[in-house]
Amino acid sequence: MTNYSTLALVRELHRALEAGRSGKDIRSLFHEDVEMIEHPNALKPHGGVFGVEQLIASSAAGVEMLLSQTFQELSAVVDGGHAALRVRWQGVVAVDAGPFEAGQELTAHVAQFATAVDGRILRLETYDCYEPF
């Protein structure tokens, strides 16, 4: 796995999510032993650790909840097979749910750390800092 390919995989994931792809459509980006670590944040106060099945299900639920989402890469650093990205995420809520109203815009400042092997993401760790909503 080259430096570029780890970063390229994360960028491909971002573009896929922006295009509304989820579930089975993005599964090929993830290694079967993938581990996603989401650190505590405003949406998930306890954070979580997810395997491939949970990750795929969560992506499908997210697409249903959002009218659109964008990932603006602000910077990226690569070290061997690891990539660290600073991203500004924006999403538009599709339906009224919980504290959110349809059409509401959400913004998060995100640090992502990825490791890839065999051309797929093996580990994805995120620190999501949401602006007040």
GROMACS .gro file of N, CA and C in nm:
model
  399
    1MET      N    1   0.085  -0.117   0.000
    1MET     CA    2   0.000   0.000   0.000
    1MET      C    3   0.090   0.123   0.000
    2THR      N    4   0.072   0.209  -0.095
    2THR     CA    5   0.153   0.330  -0.102
    2THR      C    6   0.088   0.441  -0.021
    3ASN      N    7   0.164   0.544   0.006
    3ASN     CA    8   0.111   0.660   0.077
    3ASN      C    9  -0.011   0.715   0.006
    4TYR      N   10   0.002   0.734  -0.124
    4TYR     CA   11  -0.106   0.795  -0.200
    4TYR      C   12  -0.232   0.710  -0.193
    5SER      N   13  -0.221   0.580  -0.198
    5SER     CA   14  -0.341   0.498  -0.206
    5SER      C   15  -0.423   0.504  -0.076
    6THR      N   16  -0.361   0.518   0.039
    6THR     CA   17  -0.437   0.532   0.163
    6THR      C   18  -0.518   0.661   0.159
    7LEU      N   19  -0.453   0.768   0.124
    7LEU     CA   20  -0.521   0.897   0.111
    7LEU      C   21  -0.627   0.891   0.001
    8ALA      N   22  -0.595   0.828  -0.109
    8ALA     CA   23  -0.691   0.816  -0.219
    8ALA      C   24  -0.815   0.739  -0.177
    9LEU      N   25  -0.800   0.636  -0.096
    9LEU     CA   26  -0.916   0.559  -0.048
    9LEU      C   27  -1.008   0.644   0.038
   10VAL      N   28  -0.951   0.723   0.128
   10VAL     CA   29  -1.034   0.810   0.213
   10VAL      C   30  -1.104   0.914   0.127
   11ARG      N   31  -1.032   0.969   0.032
   11ARG     CA   32  -1.096   1.066  -0.059
   11ARG      C   33  -1.208   1.000  -0.140
   12GLU      N   34  -1.186   0.878  -0.182
   12GLU     CA   35  -1.290   0.806  -0.256
   12GLU      C   36  -1.413   0.782  -0.168
   13LEU      N   37  -1.391   0.751  -0.042
   13LEU     CA   38  -1.501   0.735   0.052
   13LEU      C   39  -1.579   0.865   0.066
   14HIS      N   40  -1.509   0.975   0.081
   14HIS     CA   41  -1.576   1.105   0.091
   14HIS      C   42  -1.661   1.135  -0.032
   15ARG      N   43  -1.604   1.114  -0.149
   15ARG     CA   44  -1.679   1.141  -0.274
   15ARG      C   45  -1.801   1.049  -0.286
   16ALA      N   46  -1.786   0.924  -0.245
   16ALA     CA   47  -1.898   0.829  -0.252
   16ALA      C   48  -2.012   0.875  -0.160
   17LEU      N   49  -1.977   0.916  -0.039
   17LEU     CA   50  -2.079   0.962   0.055
   17LEU      C   51  -2.146   1.090   0.004
   18GLU      N   52  -2.068   1.179  -0.054
   18GLU     CA   53  -2.125   1.301  -0.112
   18GLU      C   54  -2.224   1.268  -0.224
   19ALA      N   55  -2.197   1.162  -0.297
   19ALA     CA   56  -2.284   1.121  -0.408
   19ALA      C   57  -2.405   1.043  -0.360
   20GLY      N   58  -2.415   1.022  -0.230
   20GLY     CA   59  -2.530   0.951  -0.175
   20GLY      C   60  -2.516   0.800  -0.173
   21ARG      N   61  -2.395   0.752  -0.199
   21ARG     CA   62  -2.372   0.608  -0.195
   21ARG      C   63  -2.356   0.563  -0.051
   22SER      N   64  -2.399   0.443  -0.021
   22SER     CA   65  -2.387   0.390   0.114
   22SER      C   66  -2.404   0.239   0.110
   23GLY      N   67  -2.402   0.177   0.227
   23GLY     CA   68  -2.427   0.034   0.237
   23GLY      C   69  -2.336  -0.048   0.146
   24LYS      N   70  -2.398  -0.135   0.070
   24LYS     CA   71  -2.324  -0.226  -0.019
   24LYS      C   72  -2.240  -0.151  -0.122
   25ASP      N   73  -2.284  -0.029  -0.159
   25ASP     CA   74  -2.213   0.048  -0.261
   25ASP      C   75  -2.075   0.095  -0.216
   26ILE      N   76  -2.053   0.101  -0.086
   26ILE     CA   77  -1.921   0.146  -0.037
   26ILE      C   78  -1.844   0.034   0.034
   27ARG      N   79  -1.904  -0.080   0.045
   27ARG     CA   80  -1.841  -0.191   0.120
   27ARG      C   81  -1.702  -0.226   0.065
   28SER      N   82  -1.684  -0.218  -0.066
   28SER     CA   83  -1.557  -0.256  -0.127
   28SER      C   84  -1.441  -0.166  -0.083
   29LEU      N   85  -1.470  -0.051  -0.025
   29LEU     CA   86  -1.365   0.038   0.023
   29LEU      C   87  -1.305  -0.010   0.155
   30PHE      N   88  -1.377  -0.098   0.225
   30PHE     CA   89  -1.337  -0.140   0.359
   30PHE      C   90  -1.285  -0.283   0.363
   31HIS      N   91  -1.180  -0.301   0.437
   31HIS     CA   92  -1.125  -0.433   0.465
   31HIS      C   93  -1.226  -0.510   0.548
   32GLU      N   94  -1.233  -0.640   0.534
   32GLU     CA   95  -1.330  -0.721   0.611
   32GLU      C   96  -1.308  -0.709   0.761
   33ASP      N   97  -1.186  -0.674   0.803
   33ASP     CA   98  -1.155  -0.658   0.945
   33ASP      C   99  -1.149  -0.511   0.988
   34VAL      N  100  -1.216  -0.425   0.913
   34VAL     CA  101  -1.212  -0.283   0.941
   34VAL      C  102  -1.257  -0.254   1.084
   35GLU      N  103  -1.195  -0.153   1.142
   35GLU     CA  104  -1.235  -0.103   1.272
   35GLU      C  105  -1.248   0.048   1.257
   36MET      N  106  -1.368   0.098   1.284
   36MET     CA  107  -1.389   0.243   1.284
   36MET      C  108  -1.410   0.286   1.427
   37ILE      N  109  -1.331   0.383   1.468
   37ILE     CA  110  -1.341   0.438   1.603
   37ILE      C  111  -1.392   0.580   1.589
   38GLU      N  112  -1.508   0.605   1.649
   38GLU     CA  113  -1.565   0.739   1.652
   38GLU      C  114  -1.556   0.787   1.796
   39HIS      N  115  -1.475   0.891   1.818
   39HIS     CA  116  -1.459   0.943   1.953
   39HIS      C  117  -1.583   1.020   1.994
   40PRO      N  118  -1.609   1.031   2.126
   40PRO     CA  119  -1.730   1.099   2.173
   40PRO      C  120  -1.746   1.237   2.110
   41ASN      N  121  -1.871   1.267   2.075
   41ASN     CA  122  -1.904   1.396   2.013
   41ASN      C  123  -2.049   1.431   2.044
   42ALA      N  124  -2.097   1.542   1.991
   42ALA     CA  125  -2.232   1.589   2.021
   42ALA      C  126  -2.340   1.492   1.975
   43LEU      N  127  -2.316   1.418   1.869
   43LEU     CA  128  -2.417   1.323   1.820
   43LEU      C  129  -2.405   1.186   1.886
   44LYS      N  130  -2.284   1.149   1.921
   44LYS     CA  131  -2.260   1.020   1.988
   44LYS      C  132  -2.175   1.046   2.112
   45PRO      N  133  -2.241   1.085   2.222
   45PRO     CA  134  -2.167   1.124   2.343
   45PRO      C  135  -2.073   1.017   2.397
   46HIS      N  136  -2.100   0.892   2.366
   46HIS     CA  137  -2.014   0.784   2.414
   46HIS      C  138  -1.922   0.731   2.304
   47GLY      N  139  -1.934   0.789   2.185
   47GLY     CA  140  -1.853   0.742   2.073
   47GLY      C  141  -1.888   0.599   2.039
   48GLY      N  142  -1.794   0.528   1.979
   48GLY     CA  143  -1.819   0.388   1.947
   48GLY      C  144  -1.708   0.328   1.863
   49VAL      N  145  -1.709   0.197   1.861
   49VAL     CA  146  -1.616   0.120   1.777
   49VAL      C  147  -1.702   0.029   1.691
   50PHE      N  148  -1.680   0.033   1.560
   50PHE     CA  149  -1.766  -0.037   1.467
   50PHE      C  150  -1.687  -0.127   1.374
   51GLY      N  151  -1.744  -0.242   1.344
   51GLY     CA  152  -1.690  -0.333   1.244
   51GLY      C  153  -1.759  -0.306   1.111
   52VAL      N  154  -1.729  -0.388   1.012
   52VAL     CA  155  -1.777  -0.363   0.877
   52VAL      C  156  -1.929  -0.363   0.869
   53GLU      N  157  -1.997  -0.458   0.933
   53GLU     CA  158  -2.143  -0.463   0.922
   53GLU      C  159  -2.209  -0.341   0.984
   54GLN      N  160  -2.160  -0.298   1.101
   54GLN     CA  161  -2.214  -0.179   1.166
   54GLN      C  162  -2.184  -0.054   1.085
   55LEU      N  163  -2.067  -0.049   1.028
   55LEU     CA  164  -2.026   0.066   0.948
   55LEU      C  165  -2.114   0.080   0.824
   56ILE      N  166  -2.142  -0.030   0.758
   56ILE     CA  167  -2.226  -0.029   0.638
   56ILE      C  168  -2.369   0.011   0.674
   57ALA      N  169  -2.423  -0.046   0.782
   57ALA     CA  170  -2.558  -0.012   0.826
   57ALA      C  171  -2.567   0.135   0.865
   58SER      N  172  -2.467   0.184   0.934
   58SER     CA  173  -2.465   0.324   0.977
   58SER      C  174  -2.459   0.418   0.857
   59SER      N  175  -2.385   0.380   0.754
   59SER     CA  176  -2.376   0.466   0.635
   59SER      C  177  -2.511   0.475   0.565
   60ALA      N  178  -2.584   0.364   0.561
   60ALA     CA  179  -2.717   0.365   0.498
   60ALA      C  180  -2.814   0.452   0.577
   61ALA      N  181  -2.808   0.443   0.710
   61ALA     CA  182  -2.896   0.525   0.794
   61ALA      C  183  -2.862   0.674   0.778
   62GLY      N  184  -2.734   0.704   0.767
   62GLY     CA  185  -2.690   0.843   0.749
   62GLY      C  186  -2.740   0.903   0.620
   63VAL      N  187  -2.738   0.826   0.514
   63VAL     CA  188  -2.785   0.875   0.384
   63VAL      C  189  -2.934   0.906   0.388
   64GLU      N  190  -3.011   0.825   0.461
   64GLU     CA  191  -3.155   0.850   0.474
   64GLU      C  192  -3.182   0.976   0.555
   65MET      N  193  -3.094   1.006   0.650
   65MET     CA  194  -3.112   1.121   0.738
   65MET      C  195  -3.070   1.253   0.672
   66LEU      N  196  -2.983   1.244   0.571
   66LEU     CA  197  -2.927   1.365   0.512
   66LEU      C  198  -2.975   1.387   0.368
   67LEU      N  199  -3.007   1.510   0.340
   67LEU     CA  200  -3.042   1.550   0.204
   67LEU      C  201  -2.915   1.558   0.120
   68SER      N  202  -2.808   1.607   0.183
   68SER     CA  203  -2.678   1.614   0.115
   68SER      C  204  -2.570   1.626   0.221
   69GLN      N  205  -2.447   1.596   0.179
   69GLN     CA  206  -2.331   1.616   0.266
   69GLN      C  207  -2.208   1.642   0.180
   70THR      N  208  -2.117   1.721   0.235
   70THR     CA  209  -1.993   1.751   0.165
   70THR      C  210  -1.876   1.737   0.263
   71PHE      N  211  -1.762   1.700   0.208
   71PHE     CA  212  -1.638   1.688   0.283
   71PHE      C  213  -1.536   1.781   0.217
   72GLN      N  214  -1.498   1.886   0.287
   72GLN     CA  215  -1.397   1.977   0.234
   72GLN      C  216  -1.264   1.945   0.303
   73GLU      N  217  -1.172   1.890   0.226
   73GLU     CA  218  -1.041   1.856   0.282
   73GLU      C  219  -0.961   1.983   0.299
   74LEU      N  220  -0.920   2.009   0.422
   74LEU     CA  221  -0.843   2.129   0.452
   74LEU      C  222  -0.694   2.102   0.452
   75SER      N  223  -0.657   1.981   0.494
   75SER     CA  224  -0.516   1.942   0.489
   75SER      C  225  -0.508   1.791   0.503
   76ALA      N  226  -0.395   1.737   0.460
   76ALA     CA  227  -0.371   1.593   0.471
   76ALA      C  228  -0.221   1.570   0.487
   77VAL      N  229  -0.189   1.475   0.571
   77VAL     CA  230  -0.051   1.435   0.594
   77VAL      C  231  -0.046   1.283   0.581
   78VAL      N  232   0.057   1.236   0.513
   78VAL     CA  233   0.071   1.092   0.492
   78VAL      C  234   0.203   1.046   0.551
   79ASP      N  235   0.199   0.932   0.619
   79ASP     CA  236   0.318   0.872   0.677
   79ASP      C  237   0.309   0.722   0.655
   80GLY      N  238   0.386   0.671   0.563
   80GLY     CA  239   0.378   0.529   0.530
   80GLY      C  240   0.239   0.495   0.480
   81GLY      N  241   0.178   0.393   0.537
   81GLY     CA  242   0.043   0.353   0.497
   81GLY      C  243  -0.067   0.423   0.574
   82HIS      N  244  -0.032   0.531   0.644
   82HIS     CA  245  -0.129   0.604   0.727
   82HIS      C  246  -0.153   0.742   0.667
   83ALA      N  247  -0.277   0.789   0.682
   83ALA     CA  248  -0.311   0.924   0.638
   83ALA      C  249  -0.388   0.993   0.749
   84ALA      N  250  -0.359   1.121   0.769
   84ALA     CA  251  -0.431   1.205   0.865
   84ALA      C  252  -0.489   1.322   0.787
   85LEU      N  253  -0.618   1.343   0.805
   85LEU     CA  254  -0.686   1.450   0.732
   85LEU      C  255  -0.758   1.543   0.828
   86ARG      N  256  -0.762   1.670   0.791
   86ARG     CA  257  -0.844   1.769   0.859
   86ARG      C  258  -0.952   1.807   0.760
   87VAL      N  259  -1.078   1.789   0.800
   87VAL     CA  260  -1.191   1.800   0.708
   87VAL      C  261  -1.300   1.888   0.769
   88ARG      N  262  -1.364   1.965   0.685
   88ARG     CA  263  -1.485   2.037   0.725
   88ARG      C  264  -1.602   1.964   0.661
   89TRP      N  265  -1.687   1.906   0.744
   89TRP     CA  266  -1.804   1.832   0.695
   89TRP      C  267  -1.926   1.919   0.711
   90GLN      N  268  -2.011   1.919   0.608
   90GLN     CA  269  -2.138   1.989   0.615
   90GLN      C  270  -2.247   1.895   0.565
   91GLY      N  271  -2.359   1.896   0.636
   91GLY     CA  272  -2.472   1.813   0.596
   91GLY      C  273  -2.601   1.892   0.607
   92VAL      N  274  -2.696   1.857   0.523
   92VAL     CA  275  -2.829   1.917   0.528
   92VAL      C  276  -2.925   1.806   0.566
   93VAL      N  277  -2.998   1.827   0.674
   93VAL     CA  278  -3.091   1.729   0.727
   93VAL      C  279  -3.209   1.711   0.632
   94ALA      N  280  -3.244   1.585   0.606
   94ALA     CA  281  -3.352   1.555   0.511
   94ALA      C  282  -3.490   1.553   0.576
   95VAL      N  283  -3.498   1.506   0.700
   95VAL     CA  284  -3.628   1.489   0.766
   95VAL      C  285  -3.621   1.537   0.911
   96ASP      N  286  -3.734   1.575   0.964
   96ASP     CA  287  -3.740   1.609   1.106
   96ASP      C  288  -3.711   1.483   1.186
   97ALA      N  289  -3.613   1.491   1.274
   97ALA     CA  290  -3.578   1.376   1.357
   97ALA      C  291  -3.504   1.425   1.481
   98GLY      N  292  -3.553   1.385   1.598
   98GLY     CA  293  -3.488   1.427   1.721
   98GLY      C  294  -3.478   1.578   1.728
   99PRO      N  295  -3.358   1.630   1.755
   99PRO     CA  296  -3.343   1.775   1.766
   99PRO      C  297  -3.330   1.846   1.631
  100PHE      N  298  -3.336   1.771   1.522
  100PHE     CA  299  -3.310   1.828   1.390
  100PHE      C  300  -3.438   1.850   1.310
  101GLU      N  301  -3.435   1.954   1.227
  101GLU     CA  302  -3.547   1.985   1.138
  101GLU      C  303  -3.501   1.971   0.994
  102ALA      N  304  -3.591   1.927   0.909
  102ALA     CA  305  -3.560   1.916   0.766
  102ALA      C  306  -3.507   2.050   0.715
  103GLY      N  307  -3.399   2.044   0.640
  103GLY     CA  308  -3.338   2.165   0.585
  103GLY      C  309  -3.231   2.226   0.673
  104GLN      N  310  -3.220   2.183   0.797
  104GLN     CA  311  -3.120   2.236   0.889
  104GLN      C  312  -2.981   2.197   0.840
  105GLU      N  313  -2.888   2.292   0.849
  105GLU     CA  314  -2.750   2.267   0.809
  105GLU      C  315  -2.665   2.236   0.932
  106LEU      N  316  -2.585   2.133   0.921
  106LEU     CA  317  -2.493   2.093   1.027
  106LEU      C  318  -2.350   2.107   0.977
  107THR      N  319  -2.261   2.145   1.067
  107THR     CA  320  -2.119   2.156   1.032
  107THR      C  321  -2.036   2.090   1.141
  108ALA      N  322  -1.937   2.015   1.099
  108ALA     CA  323  -1.843   1.954   1.192
  108ALA      C  324  -1.701   1.974   1.140
  109HIS      N  325  -1.612   1.994   1.234
  109HIS     CA  326  -1.469   2.003   1.203
  109HIS      C  327  -1.412   1.868   1.247
  110VAL      N  328  -1.351   1.797   1.154
  110VAL     CA  329  -1.318   1.657   1.173
  110VAL      C  330  -1.169   1.632   1.153
  111ALA      N  331  -1.114   1.552   1.242
  111ALA     CA  332  -0.980   1.497   1.221
  111ALA      C  333  -1.000   1.348   1.196
  112GLN      N  334  -0.946   1.300   1.085
  112GLN     CA  335  -0.958   1.158   1.049
  112GLN      C  336  -0.819   1.098   1.035
  113PHE      N  337  -0.807   0.976   1.085
  113PHE     CA  338  -0.682   0.904   1.075
  113PHE      C  339  -0.714   0.768   1.013
  114ALA      N  340  -0.647   0.735   0.905
  114ALA     CA  341  -0.679   0.613   0.831
  114ALA      C  342  -0.554   0.528   0.809
  115THR      N  343  -0.578   0.398   0.807
  115THR     CA  344  -0.477   0.301   0.770
  115THR      C  345  -0.540   0.208   0.669
  116ALA      N  346  -0.467   0.177   0.563
  116ALA     CA  347  -0.519   0.086   0.460
  116ALA      C  348  -0.421  -0.027   0.436
  117VAL      N  349  -0.476  -0.142   0.404
  117VAL     CA  350  -0.396  -0.257   0.362
  117VAL      C  351  -0.471  -0.325   0.249
  118ASP      N  352  -0.397  -0.385   0.160
  118ASP     CA  353  -0.456  -0.459   0.048
  118ASP      C  354  -0.556  -0.376  -0.030
  119GLY      N  355  -0.532  -0.245  -0.040
  119GLY     CA  356  -0.618  -0.159  -0.120
  119GLY      C  357  -0.752  -0.127  -0.057
  120ARG      N  358  -0.766  -0.149   0.075
  120ARG     CA  359  -0.891  -0.118   0.144
  120ARG      C  360  -0.863  -0.058   0.282
  121ILE      N  361  -0.958   0.018   0.331
  121ILE     CA  362  -0.943   0.083   0.461
  121ILE      C  363  -0.954  -0.021   0.572
  122LEU      N  364  -0.850  -0.030   0.655
  122LEU     CA  365  -0.847  -0.124   0.766
  122LEU      C  366  -0.888  -0.056   0.897
  123ARG      N  367  -0.851   0.069   0.912
  123ARG     CA  368  -0.882   0.143   1.036
  123ARG      C  369  -0.913   0.287   0.999
  124LEU      N  370  -1.021   0.337   1.059
  124LEU     CA  371  -1.060   0.477   1.040
  124LEU      C  372  -1.099   0.531   1.176
  125GLU      N  373  -1.027   0.631   1.221
  125GLU     CA  374  -1.052   0.691   1.351
  125GLU      C  375  -1.091   0.837   1.330
  126THR      N  376  -1.202   0.880   1.393
  126THR     CA  377  -1.250   1.016   1.371
  126THR      C  378  -1.273   1.090   1.502
  127TYR      N  379  -1.242   1.218   1.497
  127TYR     CA  380  -1.272   1.312   1.604
  127TYR      C  381  -1.360   1.418   1.540
  128ASP      N  382  -1.490   1.416   1.572
  128ASP     CA  383  -1.587   1.507   1.510
  128ASP      C  384  -1.625   1.616   1.610
  129CYS      N  385  -1.601   1.740   1.574
  129CYS     CA  386  -1.635   1.853   1.660
  129CYS      C  387  -1.745   1.932   1.589
  130TYR      N  388  -1.869   1.914   1.636
  130TYR     CA  389  -1.984   1.978   1.572
  130TYR      C  390  -2.002   2.121   1.621
  131GLU      N  391  -2.037   2.209   1.529
  131GLU     CA  392  -2.078   2.343   1.568
  131GLU      C  393  -2.215   2.331   1.634
  132PRO      N  394  -2.250   2.426   1.721
  132PRO     CA  395  -2.381   2.417   1.789
  132PRO      C  396  -2.495   2.401   1.690
  133PHE      N  397  -2.592   2.316   1.728
  133PHE     CA  398  -2.710   2.297   1.643
  133PHE      C  399  -2.835   2.309   1.728
   0.00000   0.00000   0.00000
